[in-house]
Short mmCIF file of C-alpha atoms in Angstrom, two decimals:
data_model
loop_
_atom_site.label_atom_id
_atom_site.label_comp_id
_atom_site.label_asym_id
_atom_site.label_seq_id
_atom_site.Cartn_x
_atom_site.Cartn_y
_atom_site.Cartn_z
CA MET V 1 -116.59 17.84 356.01
CA PRO V 2 -115.42 14.51 354.57
CA ARG V 3 -113.66 15.03 351.26
CA ARG V 4 -114.81 12.63 348.59
CA LEU V 5 -111.71 12.48 346.48
CA ARG V 6 -113.21 10.55 343.60
CA PRO V 7 -116.49 8.85 342.77
CA PRO V 8 -116.28 5.07 343.13
CA ILE V 9 -118.30 4.05 340.08
CA PRO V 10 -116.23 5.71 337.34
CA LEU V 11 -113.06 4.24 338.88
CA ALA V 12 -114.56 0.77 338.73
CA VAL V 13 -115.54 1.44 335.13
CA LEU V 14 -112.01 2.58 334.31
CA SER V 15 -110.54 -0.55 335.87
CA ALA V 16 -112.88 -2.68 333.78
CA ALA V 17 -111.86 -0.58 330.77
CA LEU V 18 -108.21 -1.43 331.26
CA ALA V 19 -109.09 -5.13 331.43
CA VAL V 20 -111.02 -4.79 328.17
CA ALA V 21 -108.13 -2.89 326.57
CA ALA V 22 -105.47 -5.49 327.30
CA PRO V 23 -106.33 -7.91 324.43
CA SER V 24 -106.03 -5.13 321.86
CA LEU V 25 -102.29 -5.10 322.52
CA GLY V 26 -102.32 -8.23 320.37
CA HIS V 27 -103.00 -5.95 317.42
CA ALA V 28 -99.65 -4.25 317.98
CA GLN V 29 -97.70 -6.76 315.91
CA SER V 30 -100.06 -6.66 312.93
CA ALA V 31 -99.96 -2.84 313.04
CA MET V 32 -96.17 -3.00 312.95
CA ASP V 33 -96.26 -5.49 310.07
CA ASN V 34 -98.66 -3.36 308.10
CA LEU V 35 -98.05 0.34 308.65
CA SER V 36 -101.22 1.47 306.93
CA LEU V 37 -102.95 4.57 308.25
CA SER V 38 -106.30 6.30 308.34
CA GLY V 39 -108.47 3.20 307.94
CA LYS V 40 -111.55 4.67 309.61
CA LEU V 41 -114.30 6.27 307.56
CA LEU V 42 -114.54 10.02 307.14
CA LEU V 43 -115.70 12.01 310.22
CA THR V 44 -115.99 8.85 312.36
CA GLY V 45 -113.26 10.14 314.70
CA GLY V 46 -115.34 13.18 315.61
CA VAL V 47 -113.78 16.58 316.25
CA ASN V 48 -112.01 17.85 319.38
CA THR V 49 -113.85 19.14 322.42
CA VAL V 50 -112.58 22.29 324.13
CA GLU V 51 -110.80 19.90 326.53
CA GLY V 52 -109.11 18.03 323.64
CA THR V 53 -110.96 14.72 323.89
CA ALA V 54 -112.58 13.47 320.67
CA GLY V 55 -116.28 14.18 320.41
CA GLY V 56 -118.31 17.17 319.50
CA GLY V 57 -117.13 20.66 320.41
CA LEU V 58 -118.46 20.62 323.97
CA THR V 59 -118.93 17.01 324.94
CA PRO V 60 -116.92 13.78 324.56
CA TRP V 61 -118.20 10.99 322.32
CA ALA V 62 -117.45 7.29 322.65
CA VAL V 63 -115.43 7.42 319.42
CA THR V 64 -111.65 7.52 319.53
CA GLY V 65 -109.93 10.52 317.93
CA GLY V 66 -108.11 10.35 314.63
CA TYR V 67 -108.55 7.85 311.81
CA GLY V 68 -106.76 4.76 313.13
CA ALA V 69 -108.93 1.66 312.64
CA ALA V 70 -108.88 -1.23 315.13
CA ASN V 71 -105.64 -2.51 313.54
CA GLN V 72 -103.98 0.92 313.37
CA LEU V 73 -102.68 3.95 315.25
CA GLY V 74 -104.22 7.38 314.79
CA GLY V 75 -103.88 10.93 315.97
CA ASN V 76 -104.57 14.57 315.39
CA ILE V 77 -103.77 18.11 316.46
CA TYR V 78 -106.31 20.88 316.78
CA ALA V 79 -106.74 24.55 317.60
CA THR V 80 -109.99 26.17 318.70
CA ASN V 81 -111.04 29.77 319.23
CA VAL V 82 -114.23 30.77 321.06
CA SER V 83 -115.08 34.47 321.17
CA THR V 84 -117.99 35.20 323.51
CA THR V 85 -119.71 38.33 324.76
CA ASP V 86 -116.91 39.19 327.21
CA TYR V 87 -114.17 36.61 326.80
CA ARG V 88 -111.90 34.85 324.40
CA ILE V 89 -111.21 31.15 325.00
CA THR V 90 -108.51 29.40 323.01
CA SER V 91 -107.68 25.73 323.15
CA TYR V 92 -105.10 23.64 321.34
CA GLY V 93 -103.74 20.16 321.78
CA ALA V 94 -103.10 16.69 320.43
CA VAL V 95 -104.80 13.28 320.51
CA ALA V 96 -103.18 9.87 320.04
CA THR V 97 -105.20 6.69 319.60
CA ALA V 98 -104.18 3.03 319.61
CA PHE V 99 -106.26 0.36 317.83
CA ASP V 100 -109.53 2.28 318.10
CA ARG V 101 -109.42 1.33 321.76
CA VAL V 102 -107.40 3.80 323.85
CA GLU V 103 -107.26 7.54 323.32
CA LEU V 104 -104.76 9.83 325.05
CA SER V 105 -105.06 13.60 324.80
CA LEU V 106 -103.15 16.63 325.99
CA SER V 107 -104.49 20.15 325.64
CA LYS V 108 -104.18 23.73 326.89
CA GLN V 109 -107.09 26.05 327.52
CA ALA V 110 -106.56 29.83 327.83
CA PHE V 111 -109.36 32.01 329.16
CA ASP V 112 -108.69 35.68 328.30
CA THR V 113 -110.80 37.97 330.50
CA GLN V 114 -110.21 40.96 328.15
CA ASP V 115 -112.01 44.08 329.52
CA VAL V 116 -113.59 42.16 332.39
CA GLY V 117 -110.08 41.61 333.78
CA ALA V 118 -109.59 45.37 333.97
CA ALA V 119 -113.00 45.90 335.58
CA LEU V 120 -112.20 43.29 338.25
CA GLY V 121 -108.81 44.86 338.94
CA LEU V 122 -106.93 41.89 337.52
CA GLY V 123 -105.66 43.81 334.52
CA LYS V 124 -107.00 43.97 330.98
CA GLY V 125 -106.42 40.68 329.21
CA TYR V 126 -105.76 38.76 332.43
CA THR V 127 -105.64 35.13 331.29
CA ILE V 128 -106.32 31.92 333.18
CA ASN V 129 -104.59 28.87 331.71
CA GLN V 130 -105.50 25.24 332.17
CA THR V 131 -103.75 22.05 331.11
CA THR V 132 -105.91 18.97 330.55
CA ALA V 133 -104.60 15.44 330.11
CA GLY V 134 -107.23 12.95 329.00
CA VAL V 135 -107.60 9.20 328.69
CA LYS V 136 -110.52 7.39 327.11
CA VAL V 137 -111.09 3.67 326.60
CA ARG V 138 -113.67 2.17 324.26
CA LEU V 139 -115.46 -0.52 326.24
CA ILE V 140 -117.94 -2.06 323.85
CA GLY V 141 -119.72 -1.61 320.56
CA ASN V 142 -118.84 -0.16 317.18
CA THR V 143 -120.52 3.05 316.06
CA VAL V 144 -120.38 2.17 312.36
CA TYR V 145 -120.75 -1.62 312.26
CA ASP V 146 -123.50 -2.31 314.81
CA GLN V 147 -126.33 -1.22 312.54
CA ASP V 148 -128.48 -4.27 313.39
CA SER V 149 -128.51 -3.60 317.12
CA TRP V 150 -129.52 -0.87 319.53
CA LEU V 151 -126.26 -1.22 321.41
CA PRO V 152 -124.26 2.01 321.20
CA GLN V 153 -120.50 2.31 321.29
CA ILE V 154 -119.61 2.97 324.93
CA ALA V 155 -116.41 4.49 326.28
CA ALA V 156 -115.21 5.65 329.69
CA GLY V 157 -112.69 8.37 330.28
CA ALA V 158 -111.03 10.82 332.62
CA GLN V 159 -109.74 14.36 332.24
CA PHE V 160 -106.99 15.50 334.61
CA LYS V 161 -107.13 19.29 334.80
CA SER V 162 -104.68 21.75 336.27
CA ASN V 163 -105.38 25.48 336.50
CA ASP V 164 -102.44 27.92 336.81
CA LYS V 165 -104.28 30.60 338.86
CA GLY V 166 -104.74 28.80 342.18
CA SER V 167 -104.85 31.88 344.39
CA LEU V 168 -107.40 33.62 342.16
CA VAL V 169 -109.79 30.67 341.94
CA ARG V 170 -109.52 30.13 345.71
CA ALA V 171 -110.33 33.81 346.25
CA LEU V 172 -113.46 33.22 344.13
CA GLY V 173 -114.46 30.38 346.45
CA ALA V 174 -113.08 27.31 344.68
CA ARG V 175 -111.44 24.63 346.84
CA ASP V 176 -108.68 23.59 344.45
CA SER V 177 -106.81 24.47 341.27
CA HIS V 178 -106.62 20.79 340.25
CA GLY V 179 -109.41 18.38 339.50
CA THR V 180 -110.34 15.24 337.60
CA ASP V 181 -113.50 14.70 335.59
CA TYR V 182 -114.75 11.15 334.98
CA TYR V 183 -117.23 10.36 332.23
CA VAL V 184 -119.00 7.60 330.36
CA SER V 185 -120.15 8.27 326.79
CA ALA V 186 -122.52 6.29 324.59
CA THR V 187 -122.56 7.04 320.87
CA LYS V 188 -125.02 5.53 318.38
CA LEU V 189 -124.93 6.06 314.64
CA PHE V 190 -128.25 5.42 312.92
CA LEU V 191 -126.62 5.17 309.51
CA ALA V 192 -129.78 4.44 307.54
CA GLN V 193 -131.25 7.65 309.02
CA ASP V 194 -128.00 9.69 308.62
CA LEU V 195 -128.20 10.46 312.33
CA LEU V 196 -125.70 10.26 315.18
CA LEU V 197 -126.71 10.57 318.84
CA ASN V 198 -124.45 10.79 321.87
CA ALA V 199 -125.09 10.92 325.59
CA THR V 200 -122.42 11.53 328.21
CA VAL V 201 -122.61 11.40 331.99
CA ARG V 202 -119.83 13.31 333.74
CA GLU V 203 -118.76 13.38 337.38
CA THR V 204 -116.98 16.67 338.02
CA LYS V 205 -116.02 19.32 340.55
CA ALA V 206 -115.00 21.78 337.85
CA ASN V 207 -116.40 25.32 337.74
CA GLN V 208 -116.68 26.57 334.14
CA PHE V 209 -114.74 23.57 332.74
CA GLY V 210 -112.09 24.14 335.47
CA ILE V 211 -111.27 27.71 334.39
CA LEU V 212 -112.67 28.88 337.74
CA GLY V 213 -111.19 25.98 339.72
CA PHE V 214 -112.70 22.94 341.39
CA GLY V 215 -115.18 22.66 344.23
CA GLY V 216 -116.90 25.61 345.84
CA THR V 217 -119.91 25.79 348.11
CA ASP V 218 -119.40 22.05 348.49
CA ASN V 219 -116.44 19.89 347.53
CA ARG V 220 -118.41 17.00 346.13
CA TYR V 221 -118.58 15.51 342.66
CA HIS V 222 -121.58 16.70 340.69
CA THR V 223 -123.26 14.51 338.08
CA GLN V 224 -123.71 16.31 334.77
CA ILE V 225 -125.55 15.27 331.62
CA GLU V 226 -124.35 16.06 328.12
CA GLY V 227 -125.85 15.28 324.74
CA SER V 228 -125.15 15.67 321.04
CA ALA V 229 -127.17 15.09 317.92
CA ALA V 230 -125.63 15.27 314.46
CA TYR V 231 -127.21 14.90 311.04
CA LEU V 232 -125.02 13.81 308.14
CA ILE V 233 -125.75 15.99 305.12
CA ASN V 234 -123.21 14.14 303.04
CA ARG V 235 -119.96 12.28 303.65
CA HIS V 236 -118.08 15.53 304.26
CA VAL V 237 -120.55 17.64 306.22
CA ALA V 238 -122.41 17.12 309.49
CA ILE V 239 -124.62 19.61 311.29
CA GLY V 240 -125.84 19.29 314.84
CA ALA V 241 -126.37 20.63 318.31
CA GLU V 242 -125.06 19.92 321.78
CA VAL V 243 -125.95 20.57 325.37
CA ARG V 244 -123.75 20.29 328.45
CA THR V 245 -124.92 20.93 331.99
CA LYS V 246 -122.37 22.33 334.46
CA PRO V 247 -122.34 22.48 338.25
CA ASP V 248 -123.43 25.74 339.86
CA ASN V 249 -121.14 25.56 342.84
CA LEU V 250 -119.52 29.00 343.23
CA ALA V 251 -121.35 31.44 345.52
CA VAL V 252 -119.95 34.53 343.74
CA ALA V 253 -121.46 33.85 340.32
CA HIS V 254 -124.15 31.70 338.77
CA GLU V 255 -123.06 29.03 336.29
CA GLY V 256 -125.43 27.79 333.59
CA THR V 257 -125.82 25.14 330.93
CA ALA V 258 -123.81 25.38 327.70
CA TYR V 259 -125.24 24.82 324.22
CA ASP V 260 -123.94 24.88 320.69
CA ALA V 261 -125.14 24.44 317.12
CA PHE V 262 -122.39 23.33 314.77
CA VAL V 263 -121.37 22.44 311.26
CA ALA V 264 -118.35 20.16 310.79
CA ILE V 265 -116.72 19.98 307.38
CA ALA V 266 -114.12 17.36 306.46
CA PRO V 267 -112.88 17.71 302.86
CA CYS V 268 -110.57 14.76 303.55
CA LYS V 269 -109.29 12.76 306.53
CA ALA V 270 -106.23 14.97 306.92
CA PHE V 271 -108.15 18.12 307.72
CA SER V 272 -111.47 19.34 309.11
CA VAL V 273 -113.01 22.60 310.22
CA THR V 274 -115.86 23.00 312.70
CA LEU V 275 -117.85 26.20 313.10
CA ALA V 276 -120.44 26.75 315.79
CA TRP V 277 -122.61 29.22 317.57
CA VAL V 278 -122.20 28.71 321.30
CA ASP V 279 -124.03 29.75 324.44
CA LEU V 280 -121.82 28.98 327.42
CA GLY V 281 -124.36 30.25 329.92
CA ASN V 282 -123.48 32.84 332.55
CA ILE V 283 -119.73 33.17 333.26
CA VAL V 284 -119.19 35.63 336.16
CA THR V 285 -120.59 38.71 334.41
CA ARG V 286 -123.43 37.64 332.16
CA ARG V 287 -124.58 35.07 329.61
CA GLN V 288 -121.79 34.35 327.13
CA THR V 289 -122.76 33.70 323.55
CA GLY V 290 -120.50 33.78 320.56
CA PHE V 291 -118.71 32.07 317.76
CA TYR V 292 -116.64 28.91 317.87
CA ALA V 293 -114.13 27.87 315.20
CA SER V 294 -111.90 24.80 315.31
CA LEU V 295 -109.35 23.36 312.93
CA GLN V 296 -108.15 19.78 313.06
CA ALA V 297 -105.35 18.02 311.19
CA GLY V 298 -104.53 14.38 311.60
CA PHE V 299 -104.53 10.78 310.40
CA MET B 1 -139.71 -45.73 319.98
CA ILE B 2 -135.92 -46.14 319.96
CA LEU B 3 -136.08 -47.43 316.41
CA LYS B 4 -138.22 -44.50 315.36
CA THR B 5 -135.78 -42.00 316.96
CA SER B 6 -132.85 -43.73 315.30
CA ALA B 7 -134.59 -43.58 311.98
CA ILE B 8 -135.14 -39.83 312.38
CA LEU B 9 -131.51 -39.37 313.43
CA LEU B 10 -130.29 -41.37 310.45
CA ALA B 11 -132.50 -39.36 308.14
CA ALA B 12 -131.19 -36.17 309.67
CA MET B 13 -127.59 -37.34 309.32
CA ALA B 14 -128.19 -38.27 305.71
CA ALA B 15 -129.77 -34.90 305.04
CA THR B 16 -127.05 -32.84 306.74
CA PRO B 17 -124.45 -32.95 303.93
CA VAL B 18 -127.11 -31.92 301.45
CA LEU B 19 -128.12 -28.98 303.67
CA ALA B 20 -124.47 -27.97 304.03
CA GLU B 21 -124.24 -27.66 300.25
CA GLN B 22 -127.20 -25.28 300.17
CA PRO B 23 -126.23 -21.61 299.87
CA VAL B 24 -126.49 -19.80 303.18
CA PRO B 25 -128.11 -16.42 302.72
CA PRO B 26 -126.20 -13.44 304.11
CA ASN B 27 -127.58 -11.97 307.30
CA ALA B 28 -128.47 -8.75 305.51
CA PRO B 29 -132.10 -7.66 305.77
CA VAL B 30 -134.32 -6.55 302.90
CA VAL B 31 -134.47 -2.87 303.80
CA SER B 32 -136.78 -1.72 301.04
CA PRO B 33 -139.41 -4.39 300.29
CA ASP B 34 -141.26 -2.02 297.92
CA GLY B 35 -138.17 -1.75 295.71
CA SER B 36 -137.85 2.05 296.01
CA LEU B 37 -134.23 1.73 297.14
CA TYR B 38 -133.49 -0.63 294.21
CA ARG B 39 -134.83 2.05 291.88
CA ALA B 40 -132.65 4.69 293.59
CA PHE B 41 -129.69 2.49 292.64
CA GLY B 42 -130.85 2.45 289.02
CA GLY B 43 -132.39 -1.02 289.07
CA HIS B 44 -130.50 -3.99 287.63
CA ASP B 45 -128.44 -1.99 285.14
CA GLY B 46 -127.56 0.58 287.79
CA VAL B 47 -126.39 -2.01 290.31
CA VAL B 48 -124.32 -3.82 287.66
CA LYS B 49 -122.68 -0.53 286.66
CA ILE B 50 -121.92 0.31 290.31
CA MET B 51 -120.25 -3.07 290.83
CA ASP B 52 -118.24 -2.64 287.61
CA ASP B 53 -117.08 0.75 288.90
CA LEU B 54 -116.38 -0.71 292.36
CA PHE B 55 -113.92 -3.15 290.83
CA VAL B 56 -112.31 -0.41 288.74
CA ASN B 57 -111.77 1.41 292.06
CA ILE B 58 -110.46 -1.73 293.78
CA GLU B 59 -108.00 -2.34 290.91
CA ALA B 60 -106.61 1.14 291.59
CA ASP B 61 -106.58 0.68 295.39
CA PRO B 62 -103.30 -0.84 296.64
CA ARG B 63 -104.86 -1.29 300.10
CA ILE B 64 -107.20 -4.08 299.01
CA LYS B 65 -106.37 -5.04 295.40
CA PRO B 66 -104.28 -8.04 296.63
CA PHE B 67 -107.37 -9.63 298.23
CA PHE B 68 -109.07 -10.17 294.87
CA GLU B 69 -107.91 -13.02 292.67
CA PRO B 70 -108.54 -11.78 289.09
CA ALA B 71 -110.09 -15.07 287.96
CA LYS B 72 -112.73 -14.85 290.71
CA ILE B 73 -113.76 -11.22 290.16
CA PRO B 74 -116.60 -11.88 287.66
CA HIS B 75 -118.21 -14.33 290.11
CA ILE B 76 -117.73 -11.97 293.09
CA LYS B 77 -119.30 -9.13 291.09
CA GLU B 78 -122.28 -11.32 290.19
CA MET B 79 -122.78 -12.28 293.86
CA LEU B 80 -122.53 -8.62 294.95
CA VAL B 81 -125.13 -7.61 292.37
CA LEU B 82 -127.43 -10.32 293.77
CA GLN B 83 -126.86 -9.20 297.36
CA VAL B 84 -127.48 -5.53 296.63
CA CYS B 85 -130.56 -6.43 294.58
CA ALA B 86 -131.88 -8.58 297.45
CA ILE B 87 -131.21 -5.95 300.14
CA THR B 88 -132.65 -3.04 298.18
CA GLY B 89 -135.87 -4.86 297.36
CA GLY B 90 -135.12 -5.81 293.75
CA GLY B 91 -136.59 -9.25 294.35
CA CYS B 92 -133.37 -11.26 293.94
CA THR B 93 -132.31 -14.15 296.15
CA TYR B 94 -128.68 -14.44 297.14
CA THR B 95 -127.33 -17.81 295.93
CA GLY B 96 -123.69 -17.36 296.92
CA LYS B 97 -121.70 -19.02 299.65
CA ASP B 98 -121.72 -18.20 303.33
CA MET B 99 -120.01 -14.84 303.87
CA ALA B 100 -118.06 -16.06 306.91
CA LYS B 101 -116.66 -19.07 305.03
CA VAL B 102 -115.56 -17.19 301.92
CA HIS B 103 -113.72 -14.57 303.98
CA ALA B 104 -112.34 -16.76 306.78
CA GLN B 105 -108.86 -17.36 305.32
CA LEU B 106 -108.26 -13.86 303.95
CA GLY B 107 -107.10 -12.16 307.17
CA ILE B 108 -109.16 -9.04 306.44
CA GLN B 109 -108.41 -6.18 308.87
CA PRO B 110 -110.89 -3.44 309.88
CA SER B 111 -109.03 -0.91 307.71
CA ASP B 112 -109.38 -3.28 304.70
CA PHE B 113 -113.12 -3.60 305.27
CA ASN B 114 -113.44 0.20 305.46
CA ALA B 115 -111.29 0.63 302.33
CA LEU B 116 -113.82 -1.45 300.41
CA VAL B 117 -116.63 0.69 301.84
CA GLU B 118 -114.82 3.79 300.55
CA ASP B 119 -114.37 2.28 297.09
CA LEU B 120 -118.07 1.37 297.07
CA GLN B 121 -119.00 4.91 298.18
CA LYS B 122 -116.98 6.31 295.26
CA ALA B 123 -118.75 3.95 292.86
CA MET B 124 -122.15 4.97 294.21
CA ASP B 125 -121.18 8.66 294.00
CA SER B 126 -120.12 8.37 290.38
CA ASN B 127 -123.46 6.72 289.62
CA HIS B 128 -125.38 9.49 291.39
CA VAL B 129 -126.92 7.34 294.11
CA PRO B 130 -128.27 9.80 296.71
CA PHE B 131 -126.29 9.91 299.99
CA ALA B 132 -129.25 8.77 302.11
CA ALA B 133 -129.87 5.79 299.78
CA GLN B 134 -126.17 4.87 299.96
CA ASN B 135 -126.34 4.85 303.75
CA ARG B 136 -129.42 2.59 303.79
CA LEU B 137 -127.45 -0.01 301.82
CA LEU B 138 -124.30 0.46 303.91
CA ALA B 139 -126.32 0.13 307.13
CA ALA B 140 -127.61 -3.25 305.89
CA LEU B 141 -124.11 -4.41 304.93
CA ALA B 142 -122.22 -3.04 307.97
CA PRO B 143 -123.01 -5.93 310.38
CA GLN B 144 -121.30 -8.33 307.92
CA SER B 145 -118.05 -6.83 309.23
CA ARG B 146 -118.42 -9.30 312.11
CA VAL B 147 -117.96 -12.31 309.82
CA ILE B 148 -115.73 -10.68 307.19
CA ILE B 149 -113.08 -9.08 309.44
CA TYR B 150 -110.48 -11.58 310.63
CA LYS B 151 -110.75 -12.46 314.32
CA PRO B 152 -107.59 -14.25 315.57
CA SER B 153 -109.36 -15.72 318.62
CA ALA B 154 -112.32 -17.07 316.62
CA ALA B 155 -110.03 -18.56 313.97
CA ASP B 156 -107.85 -20.20 316.63
CA GLY B 157 -110.96 -21.56 318.34
CA ALA B 158 -112.26 -23.03 315.07
CA ALA B 159 -108.87 -24.62 314.37
CA ALA B 160 -108.79 -26.15 317.86
CA THR B 161 -112.30 -27.54 317.43
CA SER B 162 -111.54 -29.13 314.08
CA GLN B 163 -108.45 -30.94 315.40
#
């Protein structure tokens, strides 16, 4: 079977993204001259997804993480805990953003199998770890400023994922312990309506975010659709919901769509907390629902 | 025919300087023609109070205080009151200068623009303007960022053209 290593379209998009990003290096000098920070408006950097990238809790947005405006640098650190029916998923990491144009992220995901690990003979509390490095480039548009146009802010990105339990995920039918997701996100703020909408298209081979490896029944990229809607209650609080489809590519266990309903609270730019109810769909044993909590600190 | 065209051209050329002196309205839409948004801002007195509070906030904001020449503040306030009145359906007509021209030489960065938004949000908060009403005004003002925020390439281009 021919192995399609990467989808051609996202790569072309990323190349174009780098071309778009080059002029923003010109902002470097003015940022050095004027070391001001946190020039973006409250909550406009989003929160951190379980894979670190700025967005909602489950899906990337076209915004860059942190509060650096287009003439500034920004960044944040975060820690997330998701306790579901059978598992505990923790994620922590950091995001760095330059000139509201390029976002780099590095994060760790730990998937604690708890009692299921014992039942499967892996040992109680057997934990699968994943490291995800992300890059995102804003291509066009400004979420806040473009209120007189339908054009959303659009960004393209990649997540390079590496799972530390290669032999296990191969035994489950995955082809690889490494994989790269490519995505394009479009985010539109309808400020006069206090409403933010996001749509993301992702090309991925990952099973369960990569926790169960990459590839399976086939070794092709699968196109997934993700969406978020958020309503701004006031400047400090947003509520919303998300959906993220996932491939169903492992023969041993069905994989389903993930959903969440969240509230994000930012008392100030330095700190935010996001709480959510999540439904991650079936993960090996049964449908996994539970509680998500994430803390973010940054500038 | 040629004479007639020339006459029209001459008339147009004569008229151009006069037109250039006319105030150019900002590209902000009237978002509440029935005036309900203007009332949410407290009408004329409310908008004046918000702009007074805005400049109290700016005075205390080292990020953007240097942009405002004290002698010009009363006029800027007056023009902002007119703009907000026009946008929110208070029936005013903006008579100030072109927004691009008055900001062109200031070198305003995105973070400066947002700092002013934050100071305005604080002023609207302290005057009890509902959050949704605040956002309707901000949505109308937000596209002005394109002419207010300094663009090195555009400024260079304009300089090259004028030489």
